[in-house]
mmCIF file of C-alpha atoms in Angstrom:
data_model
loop_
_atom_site.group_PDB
_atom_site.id
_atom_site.type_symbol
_atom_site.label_atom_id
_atom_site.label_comp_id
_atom_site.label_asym_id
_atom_site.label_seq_id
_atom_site.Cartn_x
_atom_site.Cartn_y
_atom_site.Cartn_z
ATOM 1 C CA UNK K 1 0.494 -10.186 5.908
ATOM 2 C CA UNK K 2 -0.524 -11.594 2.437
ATOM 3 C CA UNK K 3 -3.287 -13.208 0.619
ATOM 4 C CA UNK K 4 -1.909 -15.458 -2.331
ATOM 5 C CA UNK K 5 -4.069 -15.930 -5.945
ATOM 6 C CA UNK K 6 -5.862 -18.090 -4.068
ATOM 7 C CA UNK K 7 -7.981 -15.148 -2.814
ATOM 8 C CA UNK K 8 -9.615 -17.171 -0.183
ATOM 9 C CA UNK K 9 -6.153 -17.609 1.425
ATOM 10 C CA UNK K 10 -4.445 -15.433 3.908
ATOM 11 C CA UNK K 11 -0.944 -15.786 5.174
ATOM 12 C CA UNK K 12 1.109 -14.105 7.931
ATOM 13 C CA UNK K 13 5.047 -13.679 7.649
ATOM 14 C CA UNK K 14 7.342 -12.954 10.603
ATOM 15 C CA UNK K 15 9.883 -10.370 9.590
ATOM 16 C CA UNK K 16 12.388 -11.618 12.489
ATOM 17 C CA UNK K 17 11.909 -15.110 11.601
ATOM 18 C CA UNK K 18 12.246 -13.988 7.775
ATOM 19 C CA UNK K 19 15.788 -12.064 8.460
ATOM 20 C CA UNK K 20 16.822 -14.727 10.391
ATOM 21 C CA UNK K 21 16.295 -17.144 7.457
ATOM 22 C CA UNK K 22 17.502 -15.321 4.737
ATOM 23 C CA UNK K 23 20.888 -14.696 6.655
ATOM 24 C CA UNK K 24 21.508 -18.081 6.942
ATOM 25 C CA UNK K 25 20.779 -18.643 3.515
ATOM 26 C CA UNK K 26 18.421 -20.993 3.880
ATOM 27 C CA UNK K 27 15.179 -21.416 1.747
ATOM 28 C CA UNK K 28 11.680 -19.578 3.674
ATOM 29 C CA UNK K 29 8.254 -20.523 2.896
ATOM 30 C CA UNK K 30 5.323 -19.951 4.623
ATOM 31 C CA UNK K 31 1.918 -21.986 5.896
ATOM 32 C CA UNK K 32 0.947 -19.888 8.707
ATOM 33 C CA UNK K 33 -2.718 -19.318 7.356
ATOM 34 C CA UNK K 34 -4.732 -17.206 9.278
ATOM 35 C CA UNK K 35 -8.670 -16.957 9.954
ATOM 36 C CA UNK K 36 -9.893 -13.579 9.023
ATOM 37 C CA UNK K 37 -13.584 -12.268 9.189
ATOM 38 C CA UNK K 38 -16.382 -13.550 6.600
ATOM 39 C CA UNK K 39 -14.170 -17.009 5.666
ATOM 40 C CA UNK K 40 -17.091 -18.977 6.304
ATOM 41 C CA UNK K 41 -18.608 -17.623 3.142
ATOM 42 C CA UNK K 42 -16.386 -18.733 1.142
ATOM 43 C CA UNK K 43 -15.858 -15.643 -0.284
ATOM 44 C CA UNK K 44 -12.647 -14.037 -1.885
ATOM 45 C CA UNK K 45 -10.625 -11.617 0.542
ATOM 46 C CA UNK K 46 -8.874 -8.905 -0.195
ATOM 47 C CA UNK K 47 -6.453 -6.493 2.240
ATOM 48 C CA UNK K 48 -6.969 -3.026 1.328
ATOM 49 C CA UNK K 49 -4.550 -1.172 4.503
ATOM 50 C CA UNK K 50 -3.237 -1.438 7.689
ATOM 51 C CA UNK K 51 -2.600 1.345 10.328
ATOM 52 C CA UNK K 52 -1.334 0.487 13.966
ATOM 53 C CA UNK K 53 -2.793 -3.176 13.578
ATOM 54 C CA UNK K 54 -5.697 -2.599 12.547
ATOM 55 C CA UNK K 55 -6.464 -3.991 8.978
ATOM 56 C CA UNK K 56 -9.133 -3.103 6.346
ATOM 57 C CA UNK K 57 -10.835 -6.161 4.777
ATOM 58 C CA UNK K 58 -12.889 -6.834 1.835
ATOM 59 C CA UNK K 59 -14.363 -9.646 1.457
ATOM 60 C CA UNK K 60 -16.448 -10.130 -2.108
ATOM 61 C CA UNK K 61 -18.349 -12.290 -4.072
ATOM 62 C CA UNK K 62 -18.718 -11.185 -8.197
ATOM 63 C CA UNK K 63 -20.862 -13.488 -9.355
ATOM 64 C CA UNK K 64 -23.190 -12.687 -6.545
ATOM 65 C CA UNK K 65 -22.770 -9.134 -6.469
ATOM 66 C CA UNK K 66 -21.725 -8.945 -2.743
ATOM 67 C CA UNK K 67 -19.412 -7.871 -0.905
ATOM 68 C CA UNK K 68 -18.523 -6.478 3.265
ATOM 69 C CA UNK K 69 -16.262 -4.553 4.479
ATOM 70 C CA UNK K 70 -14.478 -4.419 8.070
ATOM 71 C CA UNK K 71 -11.888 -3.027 10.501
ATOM 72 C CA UNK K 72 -10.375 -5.997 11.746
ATOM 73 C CA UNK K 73 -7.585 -6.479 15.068
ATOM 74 C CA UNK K 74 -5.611 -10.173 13.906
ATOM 75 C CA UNK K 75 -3.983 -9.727 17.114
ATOM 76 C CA UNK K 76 -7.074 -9.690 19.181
ATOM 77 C CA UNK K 77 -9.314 -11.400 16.151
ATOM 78 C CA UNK K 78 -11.963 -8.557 17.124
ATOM 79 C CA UNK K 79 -13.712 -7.134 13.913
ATOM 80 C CA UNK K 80 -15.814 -4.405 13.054
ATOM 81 C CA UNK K 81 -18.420 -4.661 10.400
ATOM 82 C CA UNK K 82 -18.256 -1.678 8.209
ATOM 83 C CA UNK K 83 -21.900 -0.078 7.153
ATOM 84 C CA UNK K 84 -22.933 -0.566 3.557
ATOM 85 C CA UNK K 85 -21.009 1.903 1.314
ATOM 86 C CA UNK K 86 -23.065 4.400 -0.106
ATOM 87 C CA UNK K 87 -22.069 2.962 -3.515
ATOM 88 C CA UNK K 88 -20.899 -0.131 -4.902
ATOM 89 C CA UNK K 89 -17.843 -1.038 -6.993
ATOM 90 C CA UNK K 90 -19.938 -1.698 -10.263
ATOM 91 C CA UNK K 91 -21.046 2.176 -10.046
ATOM 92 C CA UNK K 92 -17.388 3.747 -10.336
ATOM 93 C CA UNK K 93 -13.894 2.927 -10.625
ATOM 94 C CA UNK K 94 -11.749 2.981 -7.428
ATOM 95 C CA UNK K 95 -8.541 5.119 -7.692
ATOM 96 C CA UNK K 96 -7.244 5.018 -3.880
ATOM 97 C CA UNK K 97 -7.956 3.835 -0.707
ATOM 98 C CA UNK K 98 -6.003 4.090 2.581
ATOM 99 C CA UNK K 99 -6.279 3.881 6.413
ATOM 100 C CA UNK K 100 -5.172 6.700 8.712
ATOM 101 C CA UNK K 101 -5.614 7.342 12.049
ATOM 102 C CA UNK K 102 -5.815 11.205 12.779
ATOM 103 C CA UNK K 103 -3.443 12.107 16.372
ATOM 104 C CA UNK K 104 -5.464 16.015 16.487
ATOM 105 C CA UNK K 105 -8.773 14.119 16.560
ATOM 106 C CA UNK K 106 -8.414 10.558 17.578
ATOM 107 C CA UNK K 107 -9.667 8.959 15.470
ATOM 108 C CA UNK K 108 -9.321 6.113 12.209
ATOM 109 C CA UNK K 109 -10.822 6.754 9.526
ATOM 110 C CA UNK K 110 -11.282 4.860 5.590
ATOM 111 C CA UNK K 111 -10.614 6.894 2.473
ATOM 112 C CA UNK K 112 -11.736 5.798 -0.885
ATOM 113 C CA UNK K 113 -11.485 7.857 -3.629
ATOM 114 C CA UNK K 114 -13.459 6.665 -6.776
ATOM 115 C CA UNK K 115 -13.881 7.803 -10.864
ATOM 116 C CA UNK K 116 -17.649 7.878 -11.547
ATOM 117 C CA UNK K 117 -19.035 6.456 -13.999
ATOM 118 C CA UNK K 118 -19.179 8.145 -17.476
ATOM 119 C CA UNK K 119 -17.271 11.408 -16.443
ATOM 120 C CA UNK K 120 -13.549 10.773 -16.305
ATOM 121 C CA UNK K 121 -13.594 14.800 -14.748
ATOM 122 C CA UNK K 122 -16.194 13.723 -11.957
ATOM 123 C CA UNK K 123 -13.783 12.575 -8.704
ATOM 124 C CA UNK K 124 -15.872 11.669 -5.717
ATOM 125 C CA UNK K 125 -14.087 11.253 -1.957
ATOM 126 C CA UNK K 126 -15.751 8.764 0.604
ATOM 127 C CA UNK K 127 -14.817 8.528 3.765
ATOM 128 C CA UNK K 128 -15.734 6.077 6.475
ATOM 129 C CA UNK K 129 -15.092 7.013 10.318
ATOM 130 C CA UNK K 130 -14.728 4.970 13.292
ATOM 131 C CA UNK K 131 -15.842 7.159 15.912
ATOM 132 C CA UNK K 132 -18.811 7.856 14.366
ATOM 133 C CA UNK K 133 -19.535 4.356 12.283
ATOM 134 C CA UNK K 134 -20.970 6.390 9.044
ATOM 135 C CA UNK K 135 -19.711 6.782 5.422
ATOM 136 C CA UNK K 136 -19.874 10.754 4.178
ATOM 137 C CA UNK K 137 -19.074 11.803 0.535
ATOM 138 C CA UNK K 138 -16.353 14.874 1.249
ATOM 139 C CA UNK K 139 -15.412 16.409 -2.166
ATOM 140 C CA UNK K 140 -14.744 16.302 -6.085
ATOM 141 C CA UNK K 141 -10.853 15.483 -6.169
ATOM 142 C CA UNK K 142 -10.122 16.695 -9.928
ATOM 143 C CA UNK K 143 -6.550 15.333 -9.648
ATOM 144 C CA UNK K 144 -6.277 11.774 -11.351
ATOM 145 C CA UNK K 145 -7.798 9.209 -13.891
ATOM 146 C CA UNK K 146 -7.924 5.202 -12.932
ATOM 147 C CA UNK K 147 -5.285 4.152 -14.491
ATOM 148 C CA UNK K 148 -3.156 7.362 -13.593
ATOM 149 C CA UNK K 149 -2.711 6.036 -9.657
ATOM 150 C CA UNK K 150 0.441 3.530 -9.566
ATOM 151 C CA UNK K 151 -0.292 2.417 -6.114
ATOM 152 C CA UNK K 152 -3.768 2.638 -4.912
ATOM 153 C CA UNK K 153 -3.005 1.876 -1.426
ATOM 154 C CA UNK K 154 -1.936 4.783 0.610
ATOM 155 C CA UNK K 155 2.113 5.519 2.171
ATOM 156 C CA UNK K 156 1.344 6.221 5.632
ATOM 157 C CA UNK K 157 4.261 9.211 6.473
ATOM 158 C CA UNK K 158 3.651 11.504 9.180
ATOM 159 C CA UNK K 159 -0.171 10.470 9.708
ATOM 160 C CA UNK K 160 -1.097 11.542 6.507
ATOM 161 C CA UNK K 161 -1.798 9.281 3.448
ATOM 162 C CA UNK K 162 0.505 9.592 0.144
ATOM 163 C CA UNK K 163 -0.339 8.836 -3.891
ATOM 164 C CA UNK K 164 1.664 9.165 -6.631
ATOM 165 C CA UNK K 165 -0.344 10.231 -9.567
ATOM 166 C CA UNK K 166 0.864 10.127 -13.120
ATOM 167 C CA UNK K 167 -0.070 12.971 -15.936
ATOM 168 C CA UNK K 168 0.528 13.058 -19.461
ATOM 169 C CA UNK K 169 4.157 13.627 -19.217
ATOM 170 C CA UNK K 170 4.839 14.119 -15.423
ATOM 171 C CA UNK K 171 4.261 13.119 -11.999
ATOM 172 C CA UNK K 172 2.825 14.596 -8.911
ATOM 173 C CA UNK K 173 2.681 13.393 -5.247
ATOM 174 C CA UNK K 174 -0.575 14.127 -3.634
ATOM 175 C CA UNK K 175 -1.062 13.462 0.387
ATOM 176 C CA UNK K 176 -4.017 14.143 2.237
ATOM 177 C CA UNK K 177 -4.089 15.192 5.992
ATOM 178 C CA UNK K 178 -6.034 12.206 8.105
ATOM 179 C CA UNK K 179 -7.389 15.234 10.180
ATOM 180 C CA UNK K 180 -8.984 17.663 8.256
ATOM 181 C CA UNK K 181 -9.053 15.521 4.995
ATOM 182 C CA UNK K 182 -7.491 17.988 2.917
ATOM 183 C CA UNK K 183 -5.605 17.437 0.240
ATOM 184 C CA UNK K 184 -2.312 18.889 -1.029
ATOM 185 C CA UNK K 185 0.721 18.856 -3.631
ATOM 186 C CA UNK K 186 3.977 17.826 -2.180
ATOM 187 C CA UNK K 187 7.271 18.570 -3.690
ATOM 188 C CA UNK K 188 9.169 16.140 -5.872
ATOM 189 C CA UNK K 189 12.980 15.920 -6.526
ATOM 190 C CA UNK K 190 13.735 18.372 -9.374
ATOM 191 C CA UNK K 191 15.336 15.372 -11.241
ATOM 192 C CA UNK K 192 12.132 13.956 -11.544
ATOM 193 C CA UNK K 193 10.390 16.821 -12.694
ATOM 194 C CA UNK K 194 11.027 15.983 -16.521
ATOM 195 C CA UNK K 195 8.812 13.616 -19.020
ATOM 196 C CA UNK K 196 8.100 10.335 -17.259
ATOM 197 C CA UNK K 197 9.486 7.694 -19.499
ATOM 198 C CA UNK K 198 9.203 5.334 -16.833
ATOM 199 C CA UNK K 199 5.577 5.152 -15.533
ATOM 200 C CA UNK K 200 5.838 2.472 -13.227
ATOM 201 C CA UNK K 201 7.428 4.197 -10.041
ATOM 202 C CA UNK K 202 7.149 3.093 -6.760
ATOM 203 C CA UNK K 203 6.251 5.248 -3.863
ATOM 204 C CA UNK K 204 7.532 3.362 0.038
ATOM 205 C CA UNK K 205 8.939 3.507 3.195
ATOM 206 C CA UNK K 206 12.805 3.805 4.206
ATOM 207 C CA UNK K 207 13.282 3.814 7.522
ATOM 208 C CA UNK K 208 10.491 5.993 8.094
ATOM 209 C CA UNK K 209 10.915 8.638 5.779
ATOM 210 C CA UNK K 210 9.292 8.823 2.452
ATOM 211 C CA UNK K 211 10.426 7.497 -0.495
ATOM 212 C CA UNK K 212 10.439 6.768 -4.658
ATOM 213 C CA UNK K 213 11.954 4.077 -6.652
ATOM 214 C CA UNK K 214 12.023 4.833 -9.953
ATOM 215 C CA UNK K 215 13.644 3.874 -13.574
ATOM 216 C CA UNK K 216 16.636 5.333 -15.092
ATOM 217 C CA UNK K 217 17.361 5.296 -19.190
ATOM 218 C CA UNK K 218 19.842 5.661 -21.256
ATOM 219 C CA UNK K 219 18.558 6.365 -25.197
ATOM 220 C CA UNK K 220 15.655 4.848 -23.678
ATOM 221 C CA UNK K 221 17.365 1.880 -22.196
ATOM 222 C CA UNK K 222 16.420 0.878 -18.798
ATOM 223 C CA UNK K 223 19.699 0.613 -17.320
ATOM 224 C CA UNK K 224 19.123 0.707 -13.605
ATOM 225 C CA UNK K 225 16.490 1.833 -10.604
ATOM 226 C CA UNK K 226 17.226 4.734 -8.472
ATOM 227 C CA UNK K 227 15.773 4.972 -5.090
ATOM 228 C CA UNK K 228 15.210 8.696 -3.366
ATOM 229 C CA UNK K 229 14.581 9.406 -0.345
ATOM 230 C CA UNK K 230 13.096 12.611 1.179
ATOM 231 C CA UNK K 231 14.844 13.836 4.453
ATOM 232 C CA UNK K 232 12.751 17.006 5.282
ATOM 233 C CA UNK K 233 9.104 15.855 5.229
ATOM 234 C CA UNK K 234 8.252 19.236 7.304
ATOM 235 C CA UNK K 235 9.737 21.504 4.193
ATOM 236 C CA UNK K 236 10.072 18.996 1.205
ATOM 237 C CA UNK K 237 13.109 20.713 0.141
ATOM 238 C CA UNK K 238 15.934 17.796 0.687
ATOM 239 C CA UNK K 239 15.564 14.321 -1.334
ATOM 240 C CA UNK K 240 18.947 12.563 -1.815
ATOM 241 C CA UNK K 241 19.282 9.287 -4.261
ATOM 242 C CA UNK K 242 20.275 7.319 -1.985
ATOM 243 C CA UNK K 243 20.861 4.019 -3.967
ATOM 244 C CA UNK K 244 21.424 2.951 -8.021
ATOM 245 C CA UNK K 245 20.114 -0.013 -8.014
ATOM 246 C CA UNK K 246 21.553 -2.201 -11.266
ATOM 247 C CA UNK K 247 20.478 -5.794 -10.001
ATOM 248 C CA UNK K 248 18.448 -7.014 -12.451
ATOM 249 C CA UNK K 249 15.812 -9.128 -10.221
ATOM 250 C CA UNK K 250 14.368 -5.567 -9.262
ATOM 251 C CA UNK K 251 15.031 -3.487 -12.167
ATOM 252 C CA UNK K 252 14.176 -5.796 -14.905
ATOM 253 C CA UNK K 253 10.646 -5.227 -14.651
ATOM 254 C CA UNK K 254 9.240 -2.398 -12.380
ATOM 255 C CA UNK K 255 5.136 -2.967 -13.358
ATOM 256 C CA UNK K 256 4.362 -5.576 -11.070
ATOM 257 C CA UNK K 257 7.255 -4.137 -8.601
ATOM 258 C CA UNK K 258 5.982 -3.417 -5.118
ATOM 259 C CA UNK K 259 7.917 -2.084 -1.590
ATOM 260 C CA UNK K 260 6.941 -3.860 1.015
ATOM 261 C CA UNK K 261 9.460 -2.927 4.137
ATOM 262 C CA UNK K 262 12.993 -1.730 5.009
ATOM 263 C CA UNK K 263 15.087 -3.604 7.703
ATOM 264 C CA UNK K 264 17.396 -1.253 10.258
ATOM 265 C CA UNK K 265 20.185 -3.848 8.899
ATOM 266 C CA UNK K 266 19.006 -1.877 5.449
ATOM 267 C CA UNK K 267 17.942 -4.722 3.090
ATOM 268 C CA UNK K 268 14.925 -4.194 1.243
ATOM 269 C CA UNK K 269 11.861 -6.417 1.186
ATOM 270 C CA UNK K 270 10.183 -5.987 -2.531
ATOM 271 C CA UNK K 271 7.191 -8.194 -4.286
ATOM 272 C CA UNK K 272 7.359 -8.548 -7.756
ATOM 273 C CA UNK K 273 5.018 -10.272 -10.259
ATOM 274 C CA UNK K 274 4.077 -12.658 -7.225
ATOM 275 C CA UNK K 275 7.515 -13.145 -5.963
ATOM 276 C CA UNK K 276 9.098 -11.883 -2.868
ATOM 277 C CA UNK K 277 12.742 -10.437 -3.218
ATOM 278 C CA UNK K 278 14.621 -9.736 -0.023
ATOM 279 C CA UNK K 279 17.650 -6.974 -1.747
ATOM 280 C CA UNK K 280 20.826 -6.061 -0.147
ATOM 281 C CA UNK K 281 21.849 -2.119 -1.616
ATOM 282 C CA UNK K 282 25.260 -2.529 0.141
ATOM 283 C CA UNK K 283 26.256 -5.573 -1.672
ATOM 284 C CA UNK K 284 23.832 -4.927 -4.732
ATOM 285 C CA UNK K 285 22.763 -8.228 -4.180
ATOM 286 C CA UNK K 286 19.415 -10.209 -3.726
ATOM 287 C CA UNK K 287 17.351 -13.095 -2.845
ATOM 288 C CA UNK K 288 14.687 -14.822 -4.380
ATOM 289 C CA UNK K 289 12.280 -16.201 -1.041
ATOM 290 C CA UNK K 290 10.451 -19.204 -1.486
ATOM 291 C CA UNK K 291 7.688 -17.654 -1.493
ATOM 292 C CA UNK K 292 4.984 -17.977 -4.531
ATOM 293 C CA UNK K 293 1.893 -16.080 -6.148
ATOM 294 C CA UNK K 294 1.535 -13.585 -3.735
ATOM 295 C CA UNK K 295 -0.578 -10.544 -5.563
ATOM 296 C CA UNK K 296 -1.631 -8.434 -1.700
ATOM 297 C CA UNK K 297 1.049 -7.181 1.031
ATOM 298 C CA UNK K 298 0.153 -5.435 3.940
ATOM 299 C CA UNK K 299 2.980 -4.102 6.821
ATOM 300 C CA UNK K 300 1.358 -5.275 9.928
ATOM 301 C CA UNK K 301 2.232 -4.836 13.224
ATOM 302 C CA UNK K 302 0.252 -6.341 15.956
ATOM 303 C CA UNK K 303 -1.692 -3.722 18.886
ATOM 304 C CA UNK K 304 -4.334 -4.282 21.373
ATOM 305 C CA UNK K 305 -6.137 -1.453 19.759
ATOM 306 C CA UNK K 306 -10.038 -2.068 21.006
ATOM 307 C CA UNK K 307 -13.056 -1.561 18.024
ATOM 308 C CA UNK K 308 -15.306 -2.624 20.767
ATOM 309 C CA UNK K 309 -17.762 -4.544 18.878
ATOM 310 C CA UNK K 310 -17.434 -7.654 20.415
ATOM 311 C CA UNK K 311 -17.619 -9.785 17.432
ATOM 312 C CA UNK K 312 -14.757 -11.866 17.055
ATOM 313 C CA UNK K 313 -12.808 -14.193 14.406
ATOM 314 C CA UNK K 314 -13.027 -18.170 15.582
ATOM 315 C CA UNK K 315 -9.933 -19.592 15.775
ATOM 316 C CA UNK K 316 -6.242 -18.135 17.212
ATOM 317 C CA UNK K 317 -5.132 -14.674 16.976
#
């Protein structure tokens, strides 16, 4: 699920119908617009997360100075209006966000974390639940700056919520338990444990498990990507490189490089500066979809999952 840089435009993509495509090498674009909540303002939409088809909207007007939030079902087209936040987006800069759902407690629950304003050491936490329909501020998070988070949506692994966050002249990988909305340090491959020449790294999904693409120099030469993967989320002791990546349509340029999905086949879905690149690591080779300015991915997969509001997007699910 995308929205394009015409942010009052949302798209769906079938991964089955985009395998399909790409195997038979022939060209895949996309019209499948959908109707999502608040698109008769006019408004622009953004997709913040998704978590077992339910997806976080924003929907926003600058000039104005307003904005709503919701939970919102595409499957069902049931929303759920979010409350008012208990601050708004002019009043502090936004770090992360994410969407969990919690399996001890049962419940979903909204994480933004945000920098306020004038006091880079000041971190607050706000968290939005479900059950319960209310906002609460949980804790100062002194762990990152603004421009320090790479990704400021969320990895989902093992119910909890992952960020990469970028120091001086390392990195650290921060998750926070969904349940008890703790947070804690996770350990990184020792390899990476050196000064970060590369800032823009890449934290995904393979197959489930946990992963970091990241750039690889040579007298300060990019000369490929490296993609590791950890194997023991339980003890964080095992990561294994488990691809070099030297084709240039990923590598070239890693800022605007995002991970959308892996295929059990084991190609690669990746955005990059608006593009979408389907990559092959057993052949090292890749394609280019016909698919154009996309700036917001979101892994979707549809559920029945009730928010029992009974308000409901016009249109088809």
């Amino acid at each position: 699920m995308v929205s394009s840089y015409n942010t009052k435009v949302v798209y769906s993509i079938d991964y089955d119908s985009l395998v399909s495509a790409v195997s038979e090498y022939e060209t895949y674009s996309i019209d499948d617009k959908i109707d999502y909540p608040f698109k008769s303002l006019g408004y622009g939409v953004e997709l913040l997360a998704s978590c077992n088809g339910l997806v976080c909207v924003r929907s926003y007007n600058c000039s104005l100075g307003k904005q709503y939030f919701c939970l919102w079902n595409p499957a069902t087209r049931e929303y759920k209006e979010i409350p008012k936040l208990p601050f708004g987006f002019d009043n502090g800069s936004v770090g992360l966000f994410g969407l969990g759902y919690g399996h001890k407690i049962d419940d979903y629950k909204l994480v933004i974390g945000v920098e306020a304003r004038g006091s880079k050491d000041i971190k607050l936490l706000y968290i939005y639940t479900l059950a319960s329909n209310s906002w609460k501020i949980k804790k100062m998070i002194p762990l990152w700056n603004t421009n320090d988070i790479r990704q400021n949506s969320g990895v989902v692994v093992n119910g909890d919520l992952h960020w990469l966050v970028l120091g001086q002249n390392d990195i650290s990988l921060w998750s926070l338990d969904v349940n008890d909305e703790n947070f804690k340090e996770m350990q990184l491959p020792k390899e990476l444990l050196v000064e970060v020449k590369d800032r823009f790294l890449v934290l995904g999904l393979l197959k489930g498990c946990l992963c970091i693409l990241v750039g690889a120099y040579v007298n300060d030469v990019h000369v490929h990507s490296e993609l590791w993967e950890m194997l023991d989320y339980e003890s964080q002791e095992f990561w294994t490189r488990r691809y070099i990546i030297t084709n240039e349509s990923i590598f070239r340029d890693q800022r605007f490089l995002t991970m959308i999905w892996s295929f059990e086949d084991g190609k690669i879905l990746f955005t990059s500066a608006g593009f979408v690149i389907l990559y092959d690591p057993e052949h090292g080779s890749s394609i280019t979809l016909n698919i154009f300015d996309f700036f917001c991915n979101l892994k979707y997969f549809g559920s029945l999952m009730p928010l029992k509001s009974g308000t409901y997007v016009p249109g088809k699910g």
